[in-house]
């Protein structure tokens, strides 16, 4: 034991690290990429939660090196575009402002017009389908001897309505998907 | 128990809490019946078979429970709604309640087929007309059902004999209850059918008795009638 000094836990850990195989250049690049993706997502989330303003997004991006900035930017953009929704038009402008801050090719007003058009088409079709189903169901109820100003069918309880609504949503979601893709750098 | 032609009352006589149920017979197509507030399947504390008691009561009156085509729920509290699922899933009856109670009903595992607002409900080819009143106070979407032809008011948990429903439960409101009771007090009522047998079967018969009950309640609520 003489002349030998006990090692601290930190020293032992560092020895183990030193024994580990070194990452090659590709693996290092992969690690940096993962880190940039995570940071990009975090920046987008902070913006969505109103912790960050759109100018903060741009400032945050300047912290990335030239090799990471594109990955982080695309990651943040993907995160923001995925939040665009057919059913929450009230959030559209805020999200598109964030997207425009990350992608200079996007103009908030132009993108908002296109998105509102998609949402309007969806809601118009949905409303028309709802009215048509409701009309049919009111007729069915009358045939069963139930009518009057107090009563309306609850379409949520109808499987056929659930199926119709899902189909309509799916068809308009594909339009929204294409729009979301168009907001990413080409 | 038959109260009037085509009107039946099932007064809960168990030890535990459960509601009174009411039935209007032969009012839907194919001689189907309307049932109001089917109550518990089993009571919560004493585990009494409330639904079995109700089904037996209906059969004893010479009616077929399988012919119940529509369930109206005055409000969405478990002691009024639990057995609705039995009639809906086993007997294919439709369930209706006020739209303001639909979400909570869904959270409790139910799904209403019909949503109600204030207005008229026309049943069958005869036809039979019921007035649906939105009567909040005990719960936000509480309804009372008035049958003008027979001068019957099915009052749910808004009005009892010499008392009113609780307003301290979620969504309850004393001021809304006062307003609801004032509105209903102007109706021409021969039968006031309450949602519980609290110290009294819950059935008040005769226009004079109904009027006295309203006067009592309005005094209790410190409102000038």
mmCIF file of N, CA, C and O in Angstrom, chain B residues 60-111:
data_model
loop_
_atom_site.group_PDB
_atom_site.id
_atom_site.type_symbol
_atom_site.label_atom_id
_atom_site.label_comp_id
_atom_site.label_asym_id
_atom_site.label_seq_id
_atom_site.Cartn_x
_atom_site.Cartn_y
_atom_site.Cartn_z
ATOM 1 N N UNK B 60 -94.846 -5.268 -13.129
ATOM 2 C CA UNK B 60 -96.034 -5.394 -12.272
ATOM 3 C C UNK B 60 -97.170 -4.480 -12.748
ATOM 4 O O UNK B 60 -98.343 -4.742 -12.465
ATOM 5 N N UNK B 61 -96.799 -3.426 -13.448
ATOM 6 C CA UNK B 61 -97.827 -2.528 -13.997
ATOM 7 C C UNK B 61 -98.333 -3.017 -15.353
ATOM 8 O O UNK B 61 -99.076 -2.298 -16.040
ATOM 9 N N UNK B 62 -97.885 -4.203 -15.747
ATOM 10 C CA UNK B 62 -98.344 -4.777 -17.013
ATOM 11 C C UNK B 62 -97.640 -4.217 -18.228
ATOM 12 O O UNK B 62 -98.132 -4.330 -19.357
ATOM 13 N N UNK B 63 -96.484 -3.593 -17.999
ATOM 14 C CA UNK B 63 -95.739 -3.009 -19.114
ATOM 15 C C UNK B 63 -94.477 -3.834 -19.364
ATOM 16 O O UNK B 63 -93.938 -4.455 -18.440
ATOM 17 N N UNK B 64 -94.027 -3.781 -20.607
ATOM 18 C CA UNK B 64 -92.841 -4.540 -20.975
ATOM 19 C C UNK B 64 -91.621 -3.613 -20.953
ATOM 20 O O UNK B 64 -91.541 -2.688 -21.781
ATOM 21 N N UNK B 65 -90.665 -3.845 -20.039
ATOM 22 C CA UNK B 65 -89.468 -2.978 -20.021
ATOM 23 C C UNK B 65 -88.722 -3.001 -21.350
ATOM 24 O O UNK B 65 -88.052 -2.031 -21.711
ATOM 25 N N UNK B 66 -88.880 -4.106 -22.095
ATOM 26 C CA UNK B 66 -88.233 -4.216 -23.408
ATOM 27 C C UNK B 66 -88.808 -3.237 -24.418
ATOM 28 O O UNK B 66 -88.233 -3.028 -25.483
ATOM 29 N N UNK B 67 -89.941 -2.655 -24.089
ATOM 30 C CA UNK B 67 -90.571 -1.687 -25.006
ATOM 31 C C UNK B 67 -90.223 -0.250 -24.659
ATOM 32 O O UNK B 67 -90.873 0.678 -25.157
ATOM 33 N N UNK B 68 -89.237 -0.072 -23.796
ATOM 34 C CA UNK B 68 -88.811 1.304 -23.504
ATOM 35 C C UNK B 68 -87.914 1.770 -24.656
ATOM 36 O O UNK B 68 -86.878 1.166 -24.936
ATOM 37 N N UNK B 69 -88.348 2.817 -25.339
ATOM 38 C CA UNK B 69 -87.625 3.261 -26.532
ATOM 39 C C UNK B 69 -86.820 4.522 -26.327
ATOM 40 O O UNK B 69 -85.956 4.851 -27.139
ATOM 41 N N UNK B 70 -87.142 5.235 -25.253
ATOM 42 C CA UNK B 70 -86.449 6.515 -25.033
ATOM 43 C C UNK B 70 -86.273 6.757 -23.532
ATOM 44 O O UNK B 70 -87.203 6.543 -22.752
ATOM 45 N N UNK B 71 -85.061 7.189 -23.185
ATOM 46 C CA UNK B 71 -84.745 7.529 -21.791
ATOM 47 C C UNK B 71 -84.438 9.018 -21.748
ATOM 48 O O UNK B 71 -83.564 9.493 -22.480
ATOM 49 N N UNK B 72 -85.133 9.753 -20.915
ATOM 50 C CA UNK B 72 -84.773 11.158 -20.677
ATOM 51 C C UNK B 72 -84.086 11.246 -19.324
ATOM 52 O O UNK B 72 -84.577 10.683 -18.341
ATOM 53 N N UNK B 73 -82.963 11.938 -19.312
ATOM 54 C CA UNK B 73 -82.244 12.129 -18.054
ATOM 55 C C UNK B 73 -82.408 13.591 -17.647
ATOM 56 O O UNK B 73 -82.049 14.486 -18.413
ATOM 57 N N UNK B 74 -82.952 13.820 -16.451
ATOM 58 C CA UNK B 74 -83.153 15.220 -16.037
ATOM 59 C C UNK B 74 -81.809 15.907 -15.809
ATOM 60 O O UNK B 74 -81.684 17.112 -16.009
ATOM 61 N N UNK B 75 -80.825 15.136 -15.394
ATOM 62 C CA UNK B 75 -79.475 15.683 -15.206
ATOM 63 C C UNK B 75 -78.507 14.520 -15.047
ATOM 64 O O UNK B 75 -78.915 13.375 -14.880
ATOM 65 N N UNK B 76 -77.227 14.860 -15.078
ATOM 66 C CA UNK B 76 -76.223 13.813 -15.164
ATOM 67 C C UNK B 76 -75.568 13.526 -13.809
ATOM 68 O O UNK B 76 -74.377 13.756 -13.636
ATOM 69 N N UNK B 77 -76.361 13.053 -12.864
ATOM 70 C CA UNK B 77 -75.791 12.573 -11.599
ATOM 71 C C UNK B 77 -75.987 11.058 -11.556
ATOM 72 O O UNK B 77 -77.004 10.549 -12.046
ATOM 73 N N UNK B 78 -75.017 10.342 -10.961
ATOM 74 C CA UNK B 78 -75.047 8.873 -11.034
ATOM 75 C C UNK B 78 -76.351 8.247 -10.544
ATOM 76 O O UNK B 78 -76.790 7.234 -11.085
ATOM 77 N N UNK B 79 -76.978 8.845 -9.534
ATOM 78 C CA UNK B 79 -78.205 8.252 -8.987
ATOM 79 C C UNK B 79 -79.409 8.428 -9.921
ATOM 80 O O UNK B 79 -80.497 7.921 -9.630
ATOM 81 N N UNK B 80 -79.194 9.120 -11.043
ATOM 82 C CA UNK B 80 -80.272 9.270 -12.028
ATOM 83 C C UNK B 80 -79.950 8.558 -13.353
ATOM 84 O O UNK B 80 -80.859 8.161 -14.072
ATOM 85 N N UNK B 81 -78.661 8.424 -13.633
ATOM 86 C CA UNK B 81 -78.280 8.013 -14.996
ATOM 87 C C UNK B 81 -77.737 6.594 -15.142
ATOM 88 O O UNK B 81 -77.694 6.076 -16.243
ATOM 89 N N UNK B 82 -77.277 6.012 -14.034
ATOM 90 C CA UNK B 82 -76.459 4.795 -14.155
ATOM 91 C C UNK B 82 -77.130 3.703 -14.992
ATOM 92 O O UNK B 82 -76.487 3.071 -15.836
ATOM 93 N N UNK B 83 -78.409 3.478 -14.773
ATOM 94 C CA UNK B 83 -79.087 2.383 -15.474
ATOM 95 C C UNK B 83 -79.428 2.720 -16.928
ATOM 96 O O UNK B 83 -79.880 1.842 -17.676
ATOM 97 N N UNK B 84 -79.175 3.958 -17.342
ATOM 98 C CA UNK B 84 -79.477 4.328 -18.738
ATOM 99 C C UNK B 84 -78.709 3.443 -19.706
ATOM 100 O O UNK B 84 -79.214 3.062 -20.768
ATOM 101 N N UNK B 85 -77.467 3.105 -19.338
ATOM 102 C CA UNK B 85 -76.628 2.280 -20.224
ATOM 103 C C UNK B 85 -77.262 0.906 -20.460
ATOM 104 O O UNK B 85 -77.138 0.337 -21.540
ATOM 105 N N UNK B 86 -77.944 0.389 -19.440
ATOM 106 C CA UNK B 86 -78.609 -0.916 -19.602
ATOM 107 C C UNK B 86 -79.693 -0.820 -20.680
ATOM 108 O O UNK B 86 -79.765 -1.659 -21.585
ATOM 109 N N UNK B 87 -80.512 0.210 -20.593
ATOM 110 C CA UNK B 87 -81.601 0.356 -21.568
ATOM 111 C C UNK B 87 -81.047 0.656 -22.963
ATOM 112 O O UNK B 87 -81.594 0.224 -23.968
ATOM 113 N N UNK B 88 -79.951 1.392 -22.995
ATOM 114 C CA UNK B 88 -79.362 1.777 -24.283
ATOM 115 C C UNK B 88 -78.688 0.587 -24.960
ATOM 116 O O UNK B 88 -78.903 0.344 -26.144
ATOM 117 N N UNK B 89 -77.876 -0.159 -24.217
ATOM 118 C CA UNK B 89 -77.101 -1.223 -24.861
ATOM 119 C C UNK B 89 -77.908 -2.522 -24.979
ATOM 120 O O UNK B 89 -77.817 -3.204 -25.996
ATOM 121 N N UNK B 90 -78.686 -2.838 -23.978
ATOM 122 C CA UNK B 90 -79.403 -4.119 -24.004
ATOM 123 C C UNK B 90 -80.738 -4.015 -24.720
ATOM 124 O O UNK B 90 -81.184 -4.958 -25.361
ATOM 125 N N UNK B 91 -81.403 -2.872 -24.575
ATOM 126 C CA UNK B 91 -82.761 -2.772 -25.130
ATOM 127 C C UNK B 91 -82.845 -1.783 -26.296
ATOM 128 O O UNK B 91 -83.917 -1.520 -26.808
ATOM 129 N N UNK B 92 -81.667 -1.240 -26.678
ATOM 130 C CA UNK B 92 -81.577 -0.329 -27.836
ATOM 131 C C UNK B 92 -82.437 0.927 -27.691
ATOM 132 O O UNK B 92 -82.904 1.494 -28.687
ATOM 133 N N UNK B 93 -82.665 1.326 -26.445
ATOM 134 C CA UNK B 93 -83.393 2.589 -26.229
ATOM 135 C C UNK B 93 -82.446 3.755 -26.498
ATOM 136 O O UNK B 93 -81.235 3.626 -26.335
ATOM 137 N N UNK B 94 -83.012 4.882 -26.908
ATOM 138 C CA UNK B 94 -82.182 6.070 -27.099
ATOM 139 C C UNK B 94 -82.123 6.846 -25.784
ATOM 140 O O UNK B 94 -83.088 6.851 -25.013
ATOM 141 N N UNK B 95 -80.976 7.485 -25.571
ATOM 142 C CA UNK B 95 -80.788 8.263 -24.339
ATOM 143 C C UNK B 95 -80.665 9.738 -24.701
ATOM 144 O O UNK B 95 -79.931 10.101 -25.626
ATOM 145 N N UNK B 96 -81.420 10.574 -23.981
ATOM 146 C CA UNK B 96 -81.405 12.016 -24.248
ATOM 147 C C UNK B 96 -81.151 12.784 -22.963
ATOM 148 O O UNK B 96 -81.674 12.429 -21.905
ATOM 149 N N UNK B 97 -80.342 13.823 -23.072
ATOM 150 C CA UNK B 97 -80.159 14.742 -21.963
ATOM 151 C C UNK B 97 -79.777 16.113 -22.505
ATOM 152 O O UNK B 97 -79.496 16.236 -23.700
ATOM 153 N N UNK B 98 -79.796 17.116 -21.640
ATOM 154 C CA UNK B 98 -79.483 18.473 -22.099
ATOM 155 C C UNK B 98 -78.047 18.541 -22.601
ATOM 156 O O UNK B 98 -77.158 17.897 -22.042
ATOM 157 N N UNK B 99 -77.837 19.357 -23.651
ATOM 158 C CA UNK B 99 -76.501 19.405 -24.271
ATOM 159 C C UNK B 99 -75.422 19.855 -23.281
ATOM 160 O O UNK B 99 -74.269 19.463 -23.416
ATOM 161 N N UNK B 100 -75.820 20.639 -22.269
ATOM 162 C CA UNK B 100 -74.826 21.103 -21.292
ATOM 163 C C UNK B 100 -74.345 19.977 -20.375
ATOM 164 O O UNK B 100 -73.371 20.150 -19.651
ATOM 165 N N UNK B 101 -75.022 18.846 -20.390
ATOM 166 C CA UNK B 101 -74.612 17.706 -19.549
ATOM 167 C C UNK B 101 -73.926 16.630 -20.383
ATOM 168 O O UNK B 101 -73.456 15.625 -19.838
ATOM 169 N N UNK B 102 -73.869 16.828 -21.711
ATOM 170 C CA UNK B 102 -73.390 15.748 -22.593
ATOM 171 C C UNK B 102 -71.921 15.401 -22.356
ATOM 172 O O UNK B 102 -71.540 14.230 -22.374
ATOM 173 N N UNK B 103 -71.126 16.431 -22.119
ATOM 174 C CA UNK B 103 -69.690 16.178 -21.968
ATOM 175 C C UNK B 103 -69.407 15.405 -20.687
ATOM 176 O O UNK B 103 -68.639 14.439 -20.686
ATOM 177 N N UNK B 104 -70.057 15.823 -19.606
ATOM 178 C CA UNK B 104 -69.830 15.130 -18.327
ATOM 179 C C UNK B 104 -70.366 13.695 -18.417
ATOM 180 O O UNK B 104 -69.772 12.766 -17.882
ATOM 181 N N UNK B 105 -71.459 13.542 -19.163
ATOM 182 C CA UNK B 105 -72.022 12.194 -19.347
ATOM 183 C C UNK B 105 -71.008 11.303 -20.081
ATOM 184 O O UNK B 105 -70.820 10.139 -19.726
ATOM 185 N N UNK B 106 -70.346 11.890 -21.062
ATOM 186 C CA UNK B 106 -69.333 11.146 -21.818
ATOM 187 C C UNK B 106 -68.148 10.796 -20.913
ATOM 188 O O UNK B 106 -67.621 9.691 -20.958
ATOM 189 N N UNK B 107 -67.762 11.766 -20.073
ATOM 190 C CA UNK B 107 -66.652 11.506 -19.135
ATOM 191 C C UNK B 107 -67.000 10.392 -18.159
ATOM 192 O O UNK B 107 -66.119 9.700 -17.649
ATOM 193 N N UNK B 108 -68.308 10.233 -17.906
ATOM 194 C CA UNK B 108 -68.749 9.172 -16.989
ATOM 195 C C UNK B 108 -68.977 7.858 -17.729
ATOM 196 O O UNK B 108 -69.495 6.904 -17.149
ATOM 197 N N UNK B 109 -68.622 7.832 -19.009
ATOM 198 C CA UNK B 109 -68.706 6.584 -19.774
ATOM 199 C C UNK B 109 -69.952 6.433 -20.614
ATOM 200 O O UNK B 109 -70.158 5.405 -21.250
ATOM 201 N N UNK B 110 -70.811 7.447 -20.620
ATOM 202 C CA UNK B 110 -72.049 7.368 -21.405
ATOM 203 C C UNK B 110 -71.930 8.107 -22.732
ATOM 204 O O UNK B 110 -70.976 8.842 -22.952
ATOM 205 N N UNK B 111 -72.878 7.883 -23.590
ATOM 206 C CA UNK B 111 -72.933 8.619 -24.859
ATOM 207 C C UNK B 111 -74.402 8.836 -25.190
ATOM 208 O O UNK B 111 -75.134 7.870 -25.463
#
